[in-house]
PDB file of C-alpha atoms in Angstrom:
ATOM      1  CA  UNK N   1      46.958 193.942  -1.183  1.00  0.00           C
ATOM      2  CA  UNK N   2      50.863 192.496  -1.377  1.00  0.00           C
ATOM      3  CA  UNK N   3      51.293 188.943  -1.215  1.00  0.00           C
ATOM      4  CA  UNK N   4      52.931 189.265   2.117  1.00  0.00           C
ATOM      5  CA  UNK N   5      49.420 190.514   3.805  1.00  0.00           C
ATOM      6  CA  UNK N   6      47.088 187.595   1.936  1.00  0.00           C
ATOM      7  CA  UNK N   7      48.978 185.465   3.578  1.00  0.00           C
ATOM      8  CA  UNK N   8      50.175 183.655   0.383  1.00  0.00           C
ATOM      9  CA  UNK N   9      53.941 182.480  -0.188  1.00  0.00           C
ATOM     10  CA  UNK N  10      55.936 185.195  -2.557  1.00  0.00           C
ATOM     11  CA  UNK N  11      57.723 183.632  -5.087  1.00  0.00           C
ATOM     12  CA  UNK N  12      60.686 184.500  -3.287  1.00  0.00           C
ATOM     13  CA  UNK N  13      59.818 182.521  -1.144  1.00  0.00           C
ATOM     14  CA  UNK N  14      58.912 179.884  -3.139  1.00  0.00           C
ATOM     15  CA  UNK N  15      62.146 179.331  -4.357  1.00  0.00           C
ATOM     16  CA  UNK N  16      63.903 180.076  -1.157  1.00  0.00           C
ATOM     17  CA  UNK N  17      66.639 177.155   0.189  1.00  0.00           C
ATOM     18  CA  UNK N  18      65.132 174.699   2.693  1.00  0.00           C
ATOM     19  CA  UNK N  19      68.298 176.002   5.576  1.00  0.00           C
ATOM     20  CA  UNK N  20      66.594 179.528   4.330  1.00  0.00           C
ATOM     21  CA  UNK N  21      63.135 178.676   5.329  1.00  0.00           C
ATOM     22  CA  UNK N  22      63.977 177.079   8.611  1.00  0.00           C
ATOM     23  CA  UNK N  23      66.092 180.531   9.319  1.00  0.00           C
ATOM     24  CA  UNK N  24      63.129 182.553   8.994  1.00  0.00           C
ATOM     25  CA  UNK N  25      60.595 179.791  10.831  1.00  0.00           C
ATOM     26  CA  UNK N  26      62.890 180.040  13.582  1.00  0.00           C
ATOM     27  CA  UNK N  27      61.161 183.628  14.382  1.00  0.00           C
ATOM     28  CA  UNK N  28      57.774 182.150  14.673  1.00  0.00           C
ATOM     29  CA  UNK N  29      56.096 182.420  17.846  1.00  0.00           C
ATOM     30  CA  UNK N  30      54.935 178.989  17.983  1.00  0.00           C
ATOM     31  CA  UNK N  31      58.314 177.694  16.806  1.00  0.00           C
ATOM     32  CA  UNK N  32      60.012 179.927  19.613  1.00  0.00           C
ATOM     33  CA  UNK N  33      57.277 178.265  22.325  1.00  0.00           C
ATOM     34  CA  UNK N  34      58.579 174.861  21.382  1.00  0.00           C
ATOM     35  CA  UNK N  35      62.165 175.759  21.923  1.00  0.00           C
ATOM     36  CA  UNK N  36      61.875 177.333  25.378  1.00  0.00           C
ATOM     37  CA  UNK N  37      59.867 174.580  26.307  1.00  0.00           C
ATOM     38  CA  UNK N  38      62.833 172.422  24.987  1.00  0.00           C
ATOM     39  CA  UNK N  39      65.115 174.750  27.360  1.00  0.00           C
ATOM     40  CA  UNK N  40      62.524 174.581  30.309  1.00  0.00           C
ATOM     41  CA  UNK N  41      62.204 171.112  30.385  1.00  0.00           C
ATOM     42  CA  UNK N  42      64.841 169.271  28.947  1.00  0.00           C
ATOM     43  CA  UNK N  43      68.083 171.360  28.660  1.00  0.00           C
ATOM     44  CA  UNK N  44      67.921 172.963  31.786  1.00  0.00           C
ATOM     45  CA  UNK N  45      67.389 170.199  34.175  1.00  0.00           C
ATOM     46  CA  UNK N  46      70.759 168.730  32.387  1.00  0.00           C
ATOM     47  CA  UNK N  47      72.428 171.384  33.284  1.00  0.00           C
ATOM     48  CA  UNK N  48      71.554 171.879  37.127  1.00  0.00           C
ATOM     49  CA  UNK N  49      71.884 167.881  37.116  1.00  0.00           C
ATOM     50  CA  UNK N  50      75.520 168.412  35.714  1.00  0.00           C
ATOM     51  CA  UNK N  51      76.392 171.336  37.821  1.00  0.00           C
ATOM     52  CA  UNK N  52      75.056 169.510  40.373  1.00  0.00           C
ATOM     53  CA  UNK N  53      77.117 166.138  40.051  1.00  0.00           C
ATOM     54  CA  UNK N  54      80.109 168.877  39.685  1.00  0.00           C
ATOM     55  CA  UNK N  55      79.937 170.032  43.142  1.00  0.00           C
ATOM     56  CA  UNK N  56      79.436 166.877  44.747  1.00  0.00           C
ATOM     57  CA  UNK N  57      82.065 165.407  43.849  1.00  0.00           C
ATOM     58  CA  UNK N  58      84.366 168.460  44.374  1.00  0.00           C
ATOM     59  CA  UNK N  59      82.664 167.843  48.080  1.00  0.00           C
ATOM     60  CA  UNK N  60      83.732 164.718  48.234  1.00  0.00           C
ATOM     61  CA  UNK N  61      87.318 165.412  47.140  1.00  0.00           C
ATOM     62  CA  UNK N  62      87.390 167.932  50.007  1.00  0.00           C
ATOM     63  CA  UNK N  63      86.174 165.927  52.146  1.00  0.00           C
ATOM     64  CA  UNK N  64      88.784 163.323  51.094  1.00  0.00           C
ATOM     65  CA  UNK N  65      92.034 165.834  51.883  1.00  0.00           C
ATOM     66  CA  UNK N  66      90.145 166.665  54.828  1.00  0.00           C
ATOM     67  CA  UNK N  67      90.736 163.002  56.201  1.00  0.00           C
ATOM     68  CA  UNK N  68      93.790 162.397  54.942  1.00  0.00           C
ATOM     69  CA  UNK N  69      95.444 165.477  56.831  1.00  0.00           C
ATOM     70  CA  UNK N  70      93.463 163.836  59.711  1.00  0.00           C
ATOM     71  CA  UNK N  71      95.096 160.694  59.313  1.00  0.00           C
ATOM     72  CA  UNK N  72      98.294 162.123  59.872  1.00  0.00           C
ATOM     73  CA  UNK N  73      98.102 164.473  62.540  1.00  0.00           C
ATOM     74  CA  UNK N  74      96.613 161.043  64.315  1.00  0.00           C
ATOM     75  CA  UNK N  75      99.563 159.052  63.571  1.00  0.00           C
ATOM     76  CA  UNK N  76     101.933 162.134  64.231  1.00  0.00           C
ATOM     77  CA  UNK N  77     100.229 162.342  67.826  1.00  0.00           C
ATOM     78  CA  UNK N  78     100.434 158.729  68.578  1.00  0.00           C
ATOM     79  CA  UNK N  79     103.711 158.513  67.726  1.00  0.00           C
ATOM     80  CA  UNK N  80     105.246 161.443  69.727  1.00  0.00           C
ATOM     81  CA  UNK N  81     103.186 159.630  72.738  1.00  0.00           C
ATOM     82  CA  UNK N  82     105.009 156.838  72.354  1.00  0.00           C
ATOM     83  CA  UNK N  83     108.499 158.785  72.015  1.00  0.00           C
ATOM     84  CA  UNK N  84     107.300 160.511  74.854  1.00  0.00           C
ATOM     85  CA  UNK N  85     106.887 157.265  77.081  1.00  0.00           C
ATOM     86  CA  UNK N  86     109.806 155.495  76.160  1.00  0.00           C
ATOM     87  CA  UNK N  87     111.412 158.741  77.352  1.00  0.00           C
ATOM     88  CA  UNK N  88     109.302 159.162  80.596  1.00  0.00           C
ATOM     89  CA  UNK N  89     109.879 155.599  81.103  1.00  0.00           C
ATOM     90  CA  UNK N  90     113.343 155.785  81.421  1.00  0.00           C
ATOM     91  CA  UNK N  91     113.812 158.780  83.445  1.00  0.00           C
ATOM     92  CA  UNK N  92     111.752 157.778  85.980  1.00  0.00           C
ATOM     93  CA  UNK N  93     113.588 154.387  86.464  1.00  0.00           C
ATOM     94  CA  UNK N  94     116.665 156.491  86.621  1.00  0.00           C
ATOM     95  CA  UNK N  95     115.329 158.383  89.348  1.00  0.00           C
ATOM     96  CA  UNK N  96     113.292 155.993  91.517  1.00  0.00           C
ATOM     97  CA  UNK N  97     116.619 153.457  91.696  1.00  0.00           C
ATOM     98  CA  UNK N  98     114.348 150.403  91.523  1.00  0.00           C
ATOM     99  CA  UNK N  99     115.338 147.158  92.946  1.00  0.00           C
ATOM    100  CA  UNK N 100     115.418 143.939  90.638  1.00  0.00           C
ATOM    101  CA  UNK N 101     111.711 143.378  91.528  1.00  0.00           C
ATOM    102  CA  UNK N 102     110.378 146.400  91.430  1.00  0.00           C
ATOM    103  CA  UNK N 103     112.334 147.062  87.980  1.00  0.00           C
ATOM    104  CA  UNK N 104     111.016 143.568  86.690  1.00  0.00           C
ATOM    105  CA  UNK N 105     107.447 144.732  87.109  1.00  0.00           C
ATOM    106  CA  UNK N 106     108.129 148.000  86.185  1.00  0.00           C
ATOM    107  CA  UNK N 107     109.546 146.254  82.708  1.00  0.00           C
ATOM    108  CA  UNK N 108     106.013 143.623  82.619  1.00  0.00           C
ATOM    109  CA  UNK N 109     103.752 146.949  83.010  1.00  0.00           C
ATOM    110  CA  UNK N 110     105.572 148.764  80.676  1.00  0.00           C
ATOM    111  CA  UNK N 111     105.424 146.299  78.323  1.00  0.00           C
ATOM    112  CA  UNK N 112     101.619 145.561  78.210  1.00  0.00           C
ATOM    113  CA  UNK N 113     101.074 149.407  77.875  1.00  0.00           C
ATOM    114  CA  UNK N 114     103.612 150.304  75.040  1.00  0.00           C
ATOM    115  CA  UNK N 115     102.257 147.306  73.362  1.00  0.00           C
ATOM    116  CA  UNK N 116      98.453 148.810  73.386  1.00  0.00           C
ATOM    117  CA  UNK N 117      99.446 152.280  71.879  1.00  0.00           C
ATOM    118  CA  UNK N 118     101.669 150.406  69.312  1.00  0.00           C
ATOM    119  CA  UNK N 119      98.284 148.675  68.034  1.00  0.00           C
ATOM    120  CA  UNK N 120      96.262 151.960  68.661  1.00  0.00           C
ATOM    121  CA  UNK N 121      99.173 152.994  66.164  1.00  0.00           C
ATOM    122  CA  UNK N 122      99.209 150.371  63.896  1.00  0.00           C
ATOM    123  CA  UNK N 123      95.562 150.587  63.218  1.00  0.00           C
ATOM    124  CA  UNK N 124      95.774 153.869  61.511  1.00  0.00           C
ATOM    125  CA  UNK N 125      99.954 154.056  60.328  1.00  0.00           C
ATOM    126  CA  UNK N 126      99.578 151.529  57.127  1.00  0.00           C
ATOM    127  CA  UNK N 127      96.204 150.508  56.108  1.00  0.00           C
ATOM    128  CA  UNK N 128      93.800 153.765  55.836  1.00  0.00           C
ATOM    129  CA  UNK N 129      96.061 155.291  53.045  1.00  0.00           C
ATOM    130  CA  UNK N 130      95.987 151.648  50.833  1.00  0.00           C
ATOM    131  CA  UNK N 131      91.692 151.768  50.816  1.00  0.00           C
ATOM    132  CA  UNK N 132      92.266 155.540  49.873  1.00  0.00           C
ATOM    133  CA  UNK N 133      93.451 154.860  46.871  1.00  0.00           C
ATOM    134  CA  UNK N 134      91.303 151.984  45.824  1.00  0.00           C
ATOM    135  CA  UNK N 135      88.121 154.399  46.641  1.00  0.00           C
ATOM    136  CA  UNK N 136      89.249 157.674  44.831  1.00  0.00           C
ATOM    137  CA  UNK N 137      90.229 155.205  41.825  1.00  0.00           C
ATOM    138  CA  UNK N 138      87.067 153.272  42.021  1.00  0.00           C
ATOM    139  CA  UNK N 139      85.071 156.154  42.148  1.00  0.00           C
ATOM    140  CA  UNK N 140      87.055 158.095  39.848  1.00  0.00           C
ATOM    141  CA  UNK N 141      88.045 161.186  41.898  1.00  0.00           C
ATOM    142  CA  UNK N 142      91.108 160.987  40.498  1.00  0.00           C
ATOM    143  CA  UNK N 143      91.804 160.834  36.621  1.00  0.00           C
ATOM    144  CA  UNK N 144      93.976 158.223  35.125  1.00  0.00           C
ATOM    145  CA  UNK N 145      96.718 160.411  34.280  1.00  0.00           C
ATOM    146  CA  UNK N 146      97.040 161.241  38.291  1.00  0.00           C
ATOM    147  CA  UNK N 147      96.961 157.592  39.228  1.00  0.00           C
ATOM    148  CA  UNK N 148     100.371 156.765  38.812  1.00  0.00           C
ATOM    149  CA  UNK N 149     101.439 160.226  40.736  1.00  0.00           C
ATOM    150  CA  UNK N 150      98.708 159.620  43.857  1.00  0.00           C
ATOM    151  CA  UNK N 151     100.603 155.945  43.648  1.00  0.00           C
ATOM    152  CA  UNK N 152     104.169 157.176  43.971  1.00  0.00           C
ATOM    153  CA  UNK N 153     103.403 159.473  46.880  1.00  0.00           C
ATOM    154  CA  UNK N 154     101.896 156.889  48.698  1.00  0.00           C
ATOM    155  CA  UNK N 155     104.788 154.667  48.622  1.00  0.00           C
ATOM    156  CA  UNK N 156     106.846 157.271  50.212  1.00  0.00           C
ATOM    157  CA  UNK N 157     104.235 158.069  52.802  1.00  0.00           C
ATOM    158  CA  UNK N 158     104.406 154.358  54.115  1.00  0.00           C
ATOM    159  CA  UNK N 159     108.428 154.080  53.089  1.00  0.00           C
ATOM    160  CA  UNK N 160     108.147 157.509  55.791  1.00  0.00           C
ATOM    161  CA  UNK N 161     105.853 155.807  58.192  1.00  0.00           C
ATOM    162  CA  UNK N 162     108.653 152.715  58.536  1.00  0.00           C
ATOM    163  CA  UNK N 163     111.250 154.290  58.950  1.00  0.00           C
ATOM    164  CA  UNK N 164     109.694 156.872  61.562  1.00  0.00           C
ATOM    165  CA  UNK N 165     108.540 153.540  63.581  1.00  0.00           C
ATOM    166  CA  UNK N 166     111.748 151.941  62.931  1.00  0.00           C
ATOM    167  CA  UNK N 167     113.522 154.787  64.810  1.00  0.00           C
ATOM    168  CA  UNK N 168     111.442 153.854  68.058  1.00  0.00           C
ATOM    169  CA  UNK N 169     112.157 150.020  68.273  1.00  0.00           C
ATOM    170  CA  UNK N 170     115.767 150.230  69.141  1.00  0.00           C
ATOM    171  CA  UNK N 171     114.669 152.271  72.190  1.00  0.00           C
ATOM    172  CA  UNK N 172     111.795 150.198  73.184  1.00  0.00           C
ATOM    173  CA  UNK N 173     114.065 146.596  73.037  1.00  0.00           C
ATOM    174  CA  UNK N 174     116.541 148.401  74.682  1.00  0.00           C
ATOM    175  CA  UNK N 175     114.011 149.522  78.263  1.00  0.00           C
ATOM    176  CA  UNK N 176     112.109 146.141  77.767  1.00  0.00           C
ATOM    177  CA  UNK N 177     115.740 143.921  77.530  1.00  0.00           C
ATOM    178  CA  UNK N 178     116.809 141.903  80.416  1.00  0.00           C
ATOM    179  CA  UNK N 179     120.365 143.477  80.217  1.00  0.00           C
ATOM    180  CA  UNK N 180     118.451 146.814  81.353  1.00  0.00           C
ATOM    181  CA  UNK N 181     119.932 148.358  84.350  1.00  0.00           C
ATOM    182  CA  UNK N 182     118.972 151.935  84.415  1.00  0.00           C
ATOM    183  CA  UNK N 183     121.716 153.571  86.702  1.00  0.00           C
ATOM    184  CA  UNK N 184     124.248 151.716  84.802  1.00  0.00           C
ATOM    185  CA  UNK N 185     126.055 153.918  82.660  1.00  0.00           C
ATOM    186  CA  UNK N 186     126.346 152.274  79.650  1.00  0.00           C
ATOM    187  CA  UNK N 187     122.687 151.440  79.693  1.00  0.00           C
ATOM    188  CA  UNK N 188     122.178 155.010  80.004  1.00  0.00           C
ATOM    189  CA  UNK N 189     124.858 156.037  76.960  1.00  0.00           C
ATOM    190  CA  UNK N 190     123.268 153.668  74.968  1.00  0.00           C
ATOM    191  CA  UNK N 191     119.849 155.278  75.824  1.00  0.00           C
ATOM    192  CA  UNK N 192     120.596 158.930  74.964  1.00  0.00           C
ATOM    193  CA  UNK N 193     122.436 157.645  71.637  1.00  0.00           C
ATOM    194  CA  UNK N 194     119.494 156.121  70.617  1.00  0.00           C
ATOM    195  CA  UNK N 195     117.325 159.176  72.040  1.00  0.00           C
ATOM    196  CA  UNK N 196     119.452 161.589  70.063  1.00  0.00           C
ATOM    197  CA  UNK N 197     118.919 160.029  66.856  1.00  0.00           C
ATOM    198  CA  UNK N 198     115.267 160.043  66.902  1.00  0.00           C
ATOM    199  CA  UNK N 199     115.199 163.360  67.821  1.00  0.00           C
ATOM    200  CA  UNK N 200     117.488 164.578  64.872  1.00  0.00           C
ATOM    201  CA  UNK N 201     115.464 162.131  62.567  1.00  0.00           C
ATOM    202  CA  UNK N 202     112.067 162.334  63.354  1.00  0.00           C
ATOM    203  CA  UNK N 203     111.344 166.009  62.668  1.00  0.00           C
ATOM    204  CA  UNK N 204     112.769 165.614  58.984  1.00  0.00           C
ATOM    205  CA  UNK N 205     110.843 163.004  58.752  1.00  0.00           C
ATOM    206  CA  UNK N 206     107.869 164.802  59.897  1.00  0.00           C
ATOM    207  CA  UNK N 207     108.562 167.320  57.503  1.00  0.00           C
ATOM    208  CA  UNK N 208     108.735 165.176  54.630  1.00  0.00           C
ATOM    209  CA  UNK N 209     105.042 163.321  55.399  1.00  0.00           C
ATOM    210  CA  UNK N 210     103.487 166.675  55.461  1.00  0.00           C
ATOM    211  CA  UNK N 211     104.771 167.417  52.513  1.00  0.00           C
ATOM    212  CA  UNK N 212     103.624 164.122  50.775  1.00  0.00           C
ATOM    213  CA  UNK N 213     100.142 164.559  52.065  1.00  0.00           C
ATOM    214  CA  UNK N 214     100.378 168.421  50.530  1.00  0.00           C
ATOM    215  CA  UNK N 215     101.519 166.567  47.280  1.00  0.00           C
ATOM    216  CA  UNK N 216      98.579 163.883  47.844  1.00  0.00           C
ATOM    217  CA  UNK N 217      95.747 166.155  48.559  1.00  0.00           C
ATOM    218  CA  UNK N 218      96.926 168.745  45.890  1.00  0.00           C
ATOM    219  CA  UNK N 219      96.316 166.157  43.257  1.00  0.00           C
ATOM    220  CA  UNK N 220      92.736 165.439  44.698  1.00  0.00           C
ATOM    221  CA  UNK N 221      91.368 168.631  45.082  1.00  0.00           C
ATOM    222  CA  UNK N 222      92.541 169.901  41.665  1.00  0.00           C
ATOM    223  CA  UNK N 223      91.272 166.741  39.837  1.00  0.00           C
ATOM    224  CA  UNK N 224      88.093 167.450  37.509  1.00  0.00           C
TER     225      UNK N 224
END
């Protein structure tokens, strides 16, 4: 009968290292119960817990460019509605040939409407992107490295936002003035100068906030 069958310890392994013995413990069936148990129990539940934080917040960062490009198809609509009325506006005064009174109350109407959508637009032009930025840095969808990028963009998607607005007031003081005489000439020169440079501006423009929120939602979505 060898050592190895009586169960007693060979004086190889006697002397064997202490890493040595552990090595060959490692194939014992009880030791190999303990460590799937480990795995069962402990490991894996880290690692679905892990994966799982993983894809909620890639979700959420989805979820994130999702409203953003929202955002600015909304202002881009409300905008081109009010382009679009100062426009109408006009044209129709041109063609109607109001009297004084009629033209007065035309202006008063005008007025109170133009001034709703600009508040309709001012509720969503400046202040949604500003909390964006607080929650993805609160919450950490975006590293630190990114900040400073997601920062810059934003300040040119507001600088963008101004100046796009700022090409509508000209028009708008210019219909709501009491110099406005719409089958005067000049009034109507001045009109279509002002009407010409929106038009050549605004699509540039346009261009150049879609590209921002590209640049903006890029960063999100390919933050880990």
């Amino acid at each position: 009968m060898t050592e190895e069958s009586s169960g007693r310890e060979s004086p190889h392994q006697r002397n064997a290292p202490p890493v040595r013995v552990i090595i060959d413990g490692m194939g014992h069936p009880l030791v190999l119960l303990i460590i799937g148990s480990l795995l069962t129990y402990i490991v894996a539940p880290m690692l679905i817990d892990a994966i799982n934080e993983k894809k909620l917040k890639q979700e959420a960062r989805q979820q994130q460019a999702l409203g953003i490009w929202k955002h600015n198809t909304e202002f881009n609509s409300k905008l081109n509605a009010l382009k679009t009325m100062l426009e109408s506006y006009h044209n129709q005064n041109v063609r109607f040939q109001l009297g004084a009174d009629d033209l007065a109350e035309a202006q008063k109407e005008f007025r109170r409407e133009f001034t709703r959508r600009y508040l309709e637009l001012d509720e969503i032009a400046w202040w949604w992107y500003r909390d964006l930025e607080r929650e993805l840095i609160d919450l950490k969808i975006v590293p630190e490295n990114q900040v400073a990028r997601l920062d810059a963009d934003l300040n040119l998607y507001g600088e963008n936002v101004n100046k796009s607005v700022a090409l509508l007031r000209p028009i708008w003081q210019a219909l709501t003035s009491r110099e406005y005489q719409p089958a005067d000439e000049q009034t109507q020169t001045r009109f279509t100068e002002l009407r010409n440079k929106a038009d050549a501006e605004l699509p540039r423009l346009f261009n150049e906030r879609s590209d921002i929120i590209r640049d903006v939602t890029g960063v999100i979505t390919a933050s880990r």
